[in-house]
GROMACS .gro file of C-alpha atoms in nm:
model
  374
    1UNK     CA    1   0.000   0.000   0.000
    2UNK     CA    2   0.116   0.361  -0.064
    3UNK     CA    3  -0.037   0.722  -0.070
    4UNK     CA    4   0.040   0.918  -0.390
    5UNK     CA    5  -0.057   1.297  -0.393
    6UNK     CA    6  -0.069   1.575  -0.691
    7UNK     CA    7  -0.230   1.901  -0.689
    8UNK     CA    8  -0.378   2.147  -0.940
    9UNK     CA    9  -0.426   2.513  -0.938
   10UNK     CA   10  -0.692   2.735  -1.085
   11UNK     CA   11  -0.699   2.944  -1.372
   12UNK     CA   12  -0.659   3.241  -1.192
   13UNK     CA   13  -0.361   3.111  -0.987
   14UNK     CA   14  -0.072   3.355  -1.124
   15UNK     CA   15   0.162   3.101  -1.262
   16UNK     CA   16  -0.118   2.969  -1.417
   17UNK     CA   17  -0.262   3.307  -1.527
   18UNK     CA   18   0.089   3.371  -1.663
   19UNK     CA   19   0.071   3.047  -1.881
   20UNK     CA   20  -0.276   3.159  -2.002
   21UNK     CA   21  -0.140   3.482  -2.064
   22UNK     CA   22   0.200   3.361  -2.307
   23UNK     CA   23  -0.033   3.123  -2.481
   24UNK     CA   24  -0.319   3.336  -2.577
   25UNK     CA   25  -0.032   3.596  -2.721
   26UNK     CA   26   0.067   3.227  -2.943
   27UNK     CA   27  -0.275   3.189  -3.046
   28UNK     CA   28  -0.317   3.527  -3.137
   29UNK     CA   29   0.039   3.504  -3.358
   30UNK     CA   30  -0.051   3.173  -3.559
   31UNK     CA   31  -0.379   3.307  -3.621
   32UNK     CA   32  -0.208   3.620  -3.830
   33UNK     CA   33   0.092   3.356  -3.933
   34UNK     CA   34   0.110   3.017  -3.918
   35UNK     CA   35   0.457   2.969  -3.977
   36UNK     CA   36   0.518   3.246  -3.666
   37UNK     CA   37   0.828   3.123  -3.384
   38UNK     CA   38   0.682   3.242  -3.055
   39UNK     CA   39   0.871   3.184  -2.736
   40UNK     CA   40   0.673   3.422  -2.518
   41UNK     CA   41   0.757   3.464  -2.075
   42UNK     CA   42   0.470   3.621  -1.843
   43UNK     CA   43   0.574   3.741  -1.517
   44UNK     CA   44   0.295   3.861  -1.329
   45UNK     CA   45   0.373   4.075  -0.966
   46UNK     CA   46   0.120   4.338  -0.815
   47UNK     CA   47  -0.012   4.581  -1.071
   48UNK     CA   48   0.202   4.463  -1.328
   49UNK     CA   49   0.232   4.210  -1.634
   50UNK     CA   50   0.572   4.216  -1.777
   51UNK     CA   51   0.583   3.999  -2.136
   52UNK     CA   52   0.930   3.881  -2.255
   53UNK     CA   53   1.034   3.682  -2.544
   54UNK     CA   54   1.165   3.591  -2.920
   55UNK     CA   55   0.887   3.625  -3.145
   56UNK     CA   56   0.944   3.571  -3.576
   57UNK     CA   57   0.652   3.660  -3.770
   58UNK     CA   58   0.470   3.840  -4.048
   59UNK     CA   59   0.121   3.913  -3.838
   60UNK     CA   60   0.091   4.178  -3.554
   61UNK     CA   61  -0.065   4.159  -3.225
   62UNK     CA   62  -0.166   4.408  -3.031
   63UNK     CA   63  -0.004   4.245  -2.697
   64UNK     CA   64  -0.087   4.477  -2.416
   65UNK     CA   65  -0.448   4.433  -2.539
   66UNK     CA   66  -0.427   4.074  -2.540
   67UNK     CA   67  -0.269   4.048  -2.177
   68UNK     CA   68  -0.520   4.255  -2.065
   69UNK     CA   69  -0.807   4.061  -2.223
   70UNK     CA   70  -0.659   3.733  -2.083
   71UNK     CA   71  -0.623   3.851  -1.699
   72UNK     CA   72  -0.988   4.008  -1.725
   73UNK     CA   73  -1.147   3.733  -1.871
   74UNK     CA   74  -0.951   3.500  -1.535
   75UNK     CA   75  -1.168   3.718  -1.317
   76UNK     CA   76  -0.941   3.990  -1.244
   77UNK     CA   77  -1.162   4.308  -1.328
   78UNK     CA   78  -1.162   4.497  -0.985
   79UNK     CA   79  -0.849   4.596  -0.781
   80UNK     CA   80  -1.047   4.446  -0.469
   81UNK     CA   81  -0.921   4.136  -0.595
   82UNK     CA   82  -0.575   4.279  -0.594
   83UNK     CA   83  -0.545   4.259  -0.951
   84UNK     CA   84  -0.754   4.415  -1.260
   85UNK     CA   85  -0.682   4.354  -1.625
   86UNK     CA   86  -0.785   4.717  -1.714
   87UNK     CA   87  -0.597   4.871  -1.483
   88UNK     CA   88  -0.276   4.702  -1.449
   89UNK     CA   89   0.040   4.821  -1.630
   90UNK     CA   90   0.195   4.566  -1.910
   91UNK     CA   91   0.563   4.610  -2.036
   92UNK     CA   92   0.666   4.418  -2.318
   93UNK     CA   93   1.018   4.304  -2.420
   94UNK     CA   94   1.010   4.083  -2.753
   95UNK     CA   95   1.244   4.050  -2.993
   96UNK     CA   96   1.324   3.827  -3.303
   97UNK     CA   97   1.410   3.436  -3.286
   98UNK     CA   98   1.786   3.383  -3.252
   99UNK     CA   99   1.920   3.349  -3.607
  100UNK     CA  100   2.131   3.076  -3.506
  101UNK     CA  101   1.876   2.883  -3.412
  102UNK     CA  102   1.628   2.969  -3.683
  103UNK     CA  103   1.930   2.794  -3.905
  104UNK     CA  104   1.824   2.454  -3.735
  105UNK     CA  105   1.467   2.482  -3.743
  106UNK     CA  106   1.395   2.634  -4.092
  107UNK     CA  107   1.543   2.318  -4.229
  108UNK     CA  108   1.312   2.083  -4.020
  109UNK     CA  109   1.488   2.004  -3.692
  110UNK     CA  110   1.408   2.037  -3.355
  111UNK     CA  111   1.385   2.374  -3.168
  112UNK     CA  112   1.605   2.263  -2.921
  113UNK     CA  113   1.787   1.966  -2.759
  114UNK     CA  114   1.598   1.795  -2.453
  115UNK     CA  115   1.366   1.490  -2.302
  116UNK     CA  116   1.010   1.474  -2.358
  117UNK     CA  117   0.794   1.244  -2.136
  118UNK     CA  118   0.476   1.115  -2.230
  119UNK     CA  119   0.283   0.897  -1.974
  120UNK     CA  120  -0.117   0.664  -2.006
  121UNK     CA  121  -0.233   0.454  -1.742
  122UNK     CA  122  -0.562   0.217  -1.720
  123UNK     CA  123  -0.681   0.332  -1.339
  124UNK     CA  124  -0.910   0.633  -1.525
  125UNK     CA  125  -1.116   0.614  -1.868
  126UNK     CA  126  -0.874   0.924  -2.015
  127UNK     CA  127  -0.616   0.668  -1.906
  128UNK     CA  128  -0.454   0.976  -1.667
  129UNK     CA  129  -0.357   0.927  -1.309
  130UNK     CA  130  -0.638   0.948  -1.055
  131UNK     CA  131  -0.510   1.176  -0.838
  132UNK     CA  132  -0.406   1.437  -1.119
  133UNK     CA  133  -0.745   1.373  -1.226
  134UNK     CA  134  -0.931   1.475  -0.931
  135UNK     CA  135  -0.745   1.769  -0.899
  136UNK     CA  136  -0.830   1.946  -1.166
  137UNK     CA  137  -1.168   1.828  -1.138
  138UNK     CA  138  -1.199   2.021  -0.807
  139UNK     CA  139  -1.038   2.373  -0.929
  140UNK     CA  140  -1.249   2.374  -1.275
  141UNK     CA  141  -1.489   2.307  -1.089
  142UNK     CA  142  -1.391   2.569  -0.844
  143UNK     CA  143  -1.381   2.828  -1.178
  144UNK     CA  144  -1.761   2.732  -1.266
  145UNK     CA  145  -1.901   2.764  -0.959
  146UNK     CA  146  -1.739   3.080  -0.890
  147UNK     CA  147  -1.838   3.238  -1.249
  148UNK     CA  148  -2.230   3.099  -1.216
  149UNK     CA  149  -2.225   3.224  -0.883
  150UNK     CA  150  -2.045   3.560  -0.822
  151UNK     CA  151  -2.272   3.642  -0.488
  152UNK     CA  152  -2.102   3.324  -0.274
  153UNK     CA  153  -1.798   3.566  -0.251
  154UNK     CA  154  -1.546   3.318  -0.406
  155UNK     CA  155  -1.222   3.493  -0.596
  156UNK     CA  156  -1.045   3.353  -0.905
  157UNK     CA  157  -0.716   3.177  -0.744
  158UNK     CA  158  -0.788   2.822  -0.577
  159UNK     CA  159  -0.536   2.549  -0.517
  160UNK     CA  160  -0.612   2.173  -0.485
  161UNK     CA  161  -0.408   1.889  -0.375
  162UNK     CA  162  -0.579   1.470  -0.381
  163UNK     CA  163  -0.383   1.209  -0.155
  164UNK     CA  164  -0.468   0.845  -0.359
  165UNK     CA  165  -0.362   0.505  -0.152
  166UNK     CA  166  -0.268   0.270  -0.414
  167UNK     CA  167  -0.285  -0.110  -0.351
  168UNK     CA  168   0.009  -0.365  -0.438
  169UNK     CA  169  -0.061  -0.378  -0.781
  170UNK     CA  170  -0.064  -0.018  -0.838
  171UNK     CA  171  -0.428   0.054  -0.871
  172UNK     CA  172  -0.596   0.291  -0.694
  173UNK     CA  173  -0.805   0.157  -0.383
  174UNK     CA  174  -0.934   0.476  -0.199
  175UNK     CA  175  -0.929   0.856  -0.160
  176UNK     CA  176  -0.739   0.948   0.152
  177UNK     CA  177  -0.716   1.347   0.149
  178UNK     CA  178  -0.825   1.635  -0.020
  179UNK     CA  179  -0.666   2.031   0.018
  180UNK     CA  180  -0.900   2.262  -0.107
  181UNK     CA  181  -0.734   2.689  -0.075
  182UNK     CA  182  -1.010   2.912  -0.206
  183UNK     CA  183  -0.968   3.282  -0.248
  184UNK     CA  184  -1.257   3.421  -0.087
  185UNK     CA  185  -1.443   3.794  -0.060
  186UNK     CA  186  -1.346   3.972   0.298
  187UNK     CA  187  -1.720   3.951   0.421
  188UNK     CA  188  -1.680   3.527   0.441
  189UNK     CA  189  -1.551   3.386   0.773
  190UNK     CA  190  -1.366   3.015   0.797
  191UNK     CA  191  -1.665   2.846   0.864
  192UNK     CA  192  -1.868   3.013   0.555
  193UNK     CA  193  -1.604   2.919   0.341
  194UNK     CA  194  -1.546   2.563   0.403
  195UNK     CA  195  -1.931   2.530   0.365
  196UNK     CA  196  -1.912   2.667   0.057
  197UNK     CA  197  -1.632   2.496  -0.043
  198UNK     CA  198  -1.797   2.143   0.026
  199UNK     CA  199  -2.126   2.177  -0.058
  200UNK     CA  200  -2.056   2.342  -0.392
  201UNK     CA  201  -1.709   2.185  -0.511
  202UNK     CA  202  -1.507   1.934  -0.353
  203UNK     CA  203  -1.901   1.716  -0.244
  204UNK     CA  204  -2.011   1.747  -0.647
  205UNK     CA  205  -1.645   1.643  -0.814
  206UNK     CA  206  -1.623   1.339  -0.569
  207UNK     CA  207  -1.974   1.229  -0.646
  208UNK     CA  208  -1.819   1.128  -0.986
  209UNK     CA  209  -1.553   0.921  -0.794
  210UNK     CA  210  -1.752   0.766  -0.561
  211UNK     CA  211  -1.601   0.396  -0.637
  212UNK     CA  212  -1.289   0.535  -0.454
  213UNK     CA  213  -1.470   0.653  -0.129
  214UNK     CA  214  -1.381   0.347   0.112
  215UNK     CA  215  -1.397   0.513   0.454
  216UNK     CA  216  -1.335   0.855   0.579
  217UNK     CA  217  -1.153   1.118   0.421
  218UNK     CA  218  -0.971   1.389   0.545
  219UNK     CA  219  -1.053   1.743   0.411
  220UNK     CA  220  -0.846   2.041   0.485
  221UNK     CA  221  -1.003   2.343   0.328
  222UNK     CA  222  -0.814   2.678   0.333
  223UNK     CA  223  -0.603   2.548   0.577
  224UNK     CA  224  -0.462   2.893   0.752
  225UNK     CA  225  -0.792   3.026   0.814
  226UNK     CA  226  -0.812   3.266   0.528
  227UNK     CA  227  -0.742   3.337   0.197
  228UNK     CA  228  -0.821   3.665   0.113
  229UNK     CA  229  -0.482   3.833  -0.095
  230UNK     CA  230  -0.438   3.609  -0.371
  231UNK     CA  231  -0.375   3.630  -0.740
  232UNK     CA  232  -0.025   3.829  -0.857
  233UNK     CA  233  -0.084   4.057  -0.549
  234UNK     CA  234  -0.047   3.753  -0.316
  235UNK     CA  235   0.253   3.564  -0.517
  236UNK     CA  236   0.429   3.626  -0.811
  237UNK     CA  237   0.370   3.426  -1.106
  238UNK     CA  238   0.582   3.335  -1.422
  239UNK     CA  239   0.514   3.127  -1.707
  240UNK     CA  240   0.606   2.715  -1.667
  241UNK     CA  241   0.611   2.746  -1.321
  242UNK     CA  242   0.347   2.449  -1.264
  243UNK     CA  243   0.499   2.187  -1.500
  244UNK     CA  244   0.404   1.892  -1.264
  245UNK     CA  245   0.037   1.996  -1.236
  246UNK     CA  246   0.013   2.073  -1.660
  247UNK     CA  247   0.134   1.688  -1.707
  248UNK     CA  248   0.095   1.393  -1.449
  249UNK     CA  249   0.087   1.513  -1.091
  250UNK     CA  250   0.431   1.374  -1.037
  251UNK     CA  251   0.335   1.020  -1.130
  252UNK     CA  252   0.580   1.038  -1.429
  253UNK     CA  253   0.915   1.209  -1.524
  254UNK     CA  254   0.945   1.537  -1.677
  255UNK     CA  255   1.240   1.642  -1.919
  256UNK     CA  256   1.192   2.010  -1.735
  257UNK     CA  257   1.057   2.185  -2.050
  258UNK     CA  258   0.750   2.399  -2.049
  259UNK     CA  259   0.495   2.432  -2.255
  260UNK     CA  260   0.322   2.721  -2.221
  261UNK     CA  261   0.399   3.055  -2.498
  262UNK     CA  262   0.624   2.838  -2.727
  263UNK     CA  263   0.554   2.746  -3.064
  264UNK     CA  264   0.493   2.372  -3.207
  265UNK     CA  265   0.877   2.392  -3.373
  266UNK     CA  266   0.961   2.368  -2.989
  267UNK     CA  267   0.972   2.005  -2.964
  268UNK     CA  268   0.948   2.072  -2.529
  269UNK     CA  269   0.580   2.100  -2.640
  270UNK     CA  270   0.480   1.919  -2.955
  271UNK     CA  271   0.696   1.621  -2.863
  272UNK     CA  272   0.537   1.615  -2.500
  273UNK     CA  273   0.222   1.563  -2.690
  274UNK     CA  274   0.323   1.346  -2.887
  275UNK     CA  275   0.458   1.115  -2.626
  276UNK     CA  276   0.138   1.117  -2.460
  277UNK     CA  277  -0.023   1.029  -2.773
  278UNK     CA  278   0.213   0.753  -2.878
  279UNK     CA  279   0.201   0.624  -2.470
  280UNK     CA  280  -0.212   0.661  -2.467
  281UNK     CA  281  -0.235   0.460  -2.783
  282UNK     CA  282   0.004   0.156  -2.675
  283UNK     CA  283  -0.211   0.134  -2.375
  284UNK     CA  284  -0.510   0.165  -2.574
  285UNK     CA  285  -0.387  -0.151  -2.778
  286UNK     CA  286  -0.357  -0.316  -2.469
  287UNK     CA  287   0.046  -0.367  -2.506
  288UNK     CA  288   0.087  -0.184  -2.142
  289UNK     CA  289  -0.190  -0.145  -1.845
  290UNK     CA  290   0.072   0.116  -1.779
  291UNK     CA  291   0.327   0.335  -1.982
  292UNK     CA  292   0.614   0.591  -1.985
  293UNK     CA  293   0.788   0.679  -2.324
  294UNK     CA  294   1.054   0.923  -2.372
  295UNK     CA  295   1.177   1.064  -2.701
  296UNK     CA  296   1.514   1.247  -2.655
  297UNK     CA  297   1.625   1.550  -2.910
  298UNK     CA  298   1.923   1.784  -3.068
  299UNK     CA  299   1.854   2.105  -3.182
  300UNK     CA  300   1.823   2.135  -3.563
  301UNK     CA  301   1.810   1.725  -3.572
  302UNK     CA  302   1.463   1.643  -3.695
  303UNK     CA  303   1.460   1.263  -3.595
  304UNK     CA  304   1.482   1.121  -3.205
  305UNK     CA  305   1.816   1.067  -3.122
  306UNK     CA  306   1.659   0.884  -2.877
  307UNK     CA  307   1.333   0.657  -2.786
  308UNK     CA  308   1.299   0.453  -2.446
  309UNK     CA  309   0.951   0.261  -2.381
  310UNK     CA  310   0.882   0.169  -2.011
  311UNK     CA  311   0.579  -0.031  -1.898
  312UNK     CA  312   0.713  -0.150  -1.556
  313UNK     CA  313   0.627  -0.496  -1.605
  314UNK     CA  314   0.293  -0.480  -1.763
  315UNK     CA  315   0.352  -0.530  -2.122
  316UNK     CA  316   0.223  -0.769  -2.349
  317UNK     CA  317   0.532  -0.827  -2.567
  318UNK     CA  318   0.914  -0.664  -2.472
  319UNK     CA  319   0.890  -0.301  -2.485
  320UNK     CA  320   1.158  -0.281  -2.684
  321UNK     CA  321   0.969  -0.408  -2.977
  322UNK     CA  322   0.679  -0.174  -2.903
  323UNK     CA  323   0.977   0.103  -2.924
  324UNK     CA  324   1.021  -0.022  -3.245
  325UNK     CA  325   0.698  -0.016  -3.367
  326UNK     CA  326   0.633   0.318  -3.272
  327UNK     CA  327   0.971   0.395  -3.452
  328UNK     CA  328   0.797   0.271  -3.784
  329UNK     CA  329   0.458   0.387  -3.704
  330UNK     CA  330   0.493   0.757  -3.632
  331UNK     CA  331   0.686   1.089  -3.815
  332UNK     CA  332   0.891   1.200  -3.465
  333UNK     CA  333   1.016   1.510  -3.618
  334UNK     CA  334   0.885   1.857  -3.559
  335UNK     CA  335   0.691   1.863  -3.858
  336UNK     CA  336   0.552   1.533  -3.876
  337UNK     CA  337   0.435   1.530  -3.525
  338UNK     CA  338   0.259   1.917  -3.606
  339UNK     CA  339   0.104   1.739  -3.919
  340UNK     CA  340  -0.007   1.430  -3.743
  341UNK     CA  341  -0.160   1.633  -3.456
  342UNK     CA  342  -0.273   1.941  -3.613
  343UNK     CA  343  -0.090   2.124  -3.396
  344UNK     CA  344  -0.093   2.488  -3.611
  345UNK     CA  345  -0.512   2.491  -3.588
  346UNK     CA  346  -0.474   2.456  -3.222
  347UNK     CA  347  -0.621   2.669  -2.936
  348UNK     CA  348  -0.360   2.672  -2.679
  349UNK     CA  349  -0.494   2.893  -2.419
  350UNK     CA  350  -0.742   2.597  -2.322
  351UNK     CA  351  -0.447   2.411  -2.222
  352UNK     CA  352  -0.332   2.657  -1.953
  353UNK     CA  353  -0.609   2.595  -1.747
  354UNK     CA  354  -0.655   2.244  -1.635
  355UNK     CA  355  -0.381   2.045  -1.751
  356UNK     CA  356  -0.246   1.946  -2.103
  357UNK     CA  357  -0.334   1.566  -2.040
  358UNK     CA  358  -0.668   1.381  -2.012
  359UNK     CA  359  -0.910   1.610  -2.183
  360UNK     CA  360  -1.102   1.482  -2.512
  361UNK     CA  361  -1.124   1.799  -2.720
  362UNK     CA  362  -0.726   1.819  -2.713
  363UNK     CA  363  -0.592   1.637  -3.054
  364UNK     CA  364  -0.330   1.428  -2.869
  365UNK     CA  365  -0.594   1.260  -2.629
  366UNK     CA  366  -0.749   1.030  -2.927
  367UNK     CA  367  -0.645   0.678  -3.046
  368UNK     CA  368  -0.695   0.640  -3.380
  369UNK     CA  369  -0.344   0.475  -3.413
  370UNK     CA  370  -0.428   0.220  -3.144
  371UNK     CA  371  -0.506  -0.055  -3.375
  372UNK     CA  372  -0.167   0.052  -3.603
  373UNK     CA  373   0.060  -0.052  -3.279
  374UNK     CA  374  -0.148  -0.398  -3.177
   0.00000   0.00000   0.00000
C-alpha cells in the first residue's frame, strides 16, 4: 500500500494566469501567421504584467491588449481582488528568434535539444492518473461555480491537492485526502467558506468518484484560516512554473521543459504531446496497463536521437519491440508530429487551465493509431 498525492491550481492562480497569458499571445500570432516562432515569458507581480520573449513573424498583435483581455477574462476586473486587467500596467520586451537557431529549425529540426515524457495509465477512462485527475476536477470546478455564482464571494485563485492510496498492484483503492485553498471575498468567515467549499465543489467532483470513497476522508479546506490576498498581489507568477500539475501530478518524469507561450517547432511542447499520444495509444492496444515513453532530441536534428519505452512490467510483448513499432509507425520530427496532430489549428490557451493531459477535445488525447501498434 502507498499514498500518492498531486495538486492542481486554478486558472486564476498567477503562474497559471501567466501560462494563459503567453499562450493566448501564441494563439493570437498563428492566427495572423502560421509559420510564426513564438517563445513568449509572463511574469505577473502586483499591478504589473511584464511579457518577454523571441517572437518571428509576419502578423501583428496588439499584446498589451491581449494580456489585458486574458487577466480580465480569469476574473481579475476589480483591484479588490488585488489585480484588474484594465488597470494594471503591461511592459513588453520581444524581440526576433535567434538566427542561429532559426538555421536549425527552418530546415526541419528540432527547436532545441531535450527529453520529452509522455505517460497513459488504465486506473481512469482518459487513461490519466487518478489523483491528477481529481485535482483538476476540483479547481475547474472551483472556476464554474465561482463564475455561475459571483454572490457566494469566491475569488479567481484556488489550489487543490488529492492524496490516492494505491494497492500492491498499483491501482488505486481509496481517496485518503483532499486540500482545497479558495480565495474568498473579505465579508466570508472560515466556517462560511469551508461550507461553501464542500457543498458546492469538492461534495459534487467526488460524487463522480464515488467507487474510490472506502472510509473517511480527510478534508483540509483553506487550511490557515483565510485566503483573502491572492492572485499576482499575493505571489508572483511566471510562465512554466506548474509543469508537474500541466502533465501527471508527479506520477511520471518530466524532461523540465514547459509548454506554455512556445511554438509547435519547440519540440518541449509538440513532442510532449506526442509522447502522450504515442504512450495513450500503446495502452489503448492493450500492449501496457501502464506506460512511460521518452523521445530524446538535438537542436536542428529532426529525428529522435533517442526513444525509451517503459511499462514496468505490464507489457504484453518486450517493450523494446513496441519502441520499435512506434519507430515505424509515427513521423517524430517537428513537422511530422505538427502534421499528425494538427498542432498549427490549435487553441492553446485551453491548455493553460486544467492540464495538457486527459481532456477529449485536445488532438493528442485520441487513439486512432491504437489498432496501427497492436
Amino acid at each position: 500500500m502507498k499514498i500518492f498525492t498531486s495538486e492542481s491550481v486554478s486558472e486564476g492562480h498567477p503562474d497559471k494566469l501567466a501560462d494563459q497569458i503567453s499562450d493566448a499571445l501564441l494563439d493570437a500570432f498563428l492566427e495572423q501567421d502560421q509559420k510564426s516562432r513564438v517563445a513568449v515569458e509572463t511574469l505577473l507581480t502586483r499591478g504589473v504584467a511584464v511579457v518577454a520573449g523571441e517572437v518571428t513573424t509576419d502578423g501583428y498583435v496588439d499584446v498589451a491588449k491581449t494580456v489585458r483581455d486574458t487577466i480580465t477574462a480569469a476574473g481579475y476586473t476589480d483591484t479588490d481582488y488585488g489585480f484588474d486587467g484594465s488597470t494594471c500596467g503591461v511592459l513588453v520586451a520581444i524581440q526576433e528568434q535567434s538566427s542561429d537557431i532559426a538555421m536549425g529549425v527552418d530546415t526541419g529540426g528540432a527547436g532545441d535539444q531535450g527529453m520529452m515524457f509522455g505517460y497513459a495509465s488504465r486506473e481512469t477512462p482518459e487513461l490519466m492518473p487518478l489523483p491528477i485527475s481529481i485535482a483538476h476536477a476540483l479547481t475547474q470546478q472551483s472556476s464554474e461555480i465561482r463564475r455561475k455564482h459571483p454572490n457566494l464571494g469566491l475569488r479567481p485563485d484556488a489550489k487543490s491537492q488529492v492524496s490516492v492510496e494505491y494497492d500492491e498492484n498499483n491501482m488505486p483503492k481509496r481517496i485518503d485526502t483532499v486540500v482545497l485553498s479558495q480565495q474568498h471575498s473579505p465579508t466570508l468567515n472560515q466556517e462560511a467558506v469551508a461550507e461553501i467549499v464542500r457543498t458546492r465543489i469538492i461534495d459534487p467532483v467526488l460524487t463522480s468518484y464515488g467507487q474510490y470513497i472506502d472510509g473517511p476522508i480527510t478534508y483540509h479546506i483553506n487550511p490557515t484560516g483565510q485566503f483573502i490576498i491572492g492572485g499576482p498581489q499575493g505571489d508572483t507568477g511566471v510562465t512554466g512554473r506548474k509543469i508537474i500539475v500541466d502533465t501527471y501530478g508527479g506520477m511520471a518524469p518530466h524532461g523540465g521543459g514547459a509548454f506554455s507561450g512556445k511554438d509547435p517547432t519547440k519540440v518541449d511542447r509538440s513532442a510532449a504531446y506526442m509522447a502522450r499520444y504515442v504512450a495513450k495509444n500503446i495502452v489503448a492496444a492493450e500492449l501496457a496497463q501502464r506506460c512511460v515513453v521518452q523521445f530524446a532530441y538535438a537542436i536542428g536534428v529532426a529525428q529522435p536521437v533517442a526513444i525509451n519505452v517503459e511499462t514496468f512490467g505490464t507489457s504484453t510483448i518486450d517493450p523494446h519491440l513496441i519502441a520499435e513499432r512506434v519507430r515505424k509507425a509515427f513521423d517524430l520530427s517537428p513537422k511530422g508530429i505538427i502534421d499528425h496532430l494538427g498542432l498549427l489549428s490549435v487553441k492553446y490557451v485551453p491548455t493553460a487551465k486544467n492540464g495538457h493531459f486527459g481532456h477529449p477535445a485536445f488532438p493528442w488525447e485520441n487513439t486512432k493509431n491504437a489498432s496501427a501498434l497492436k
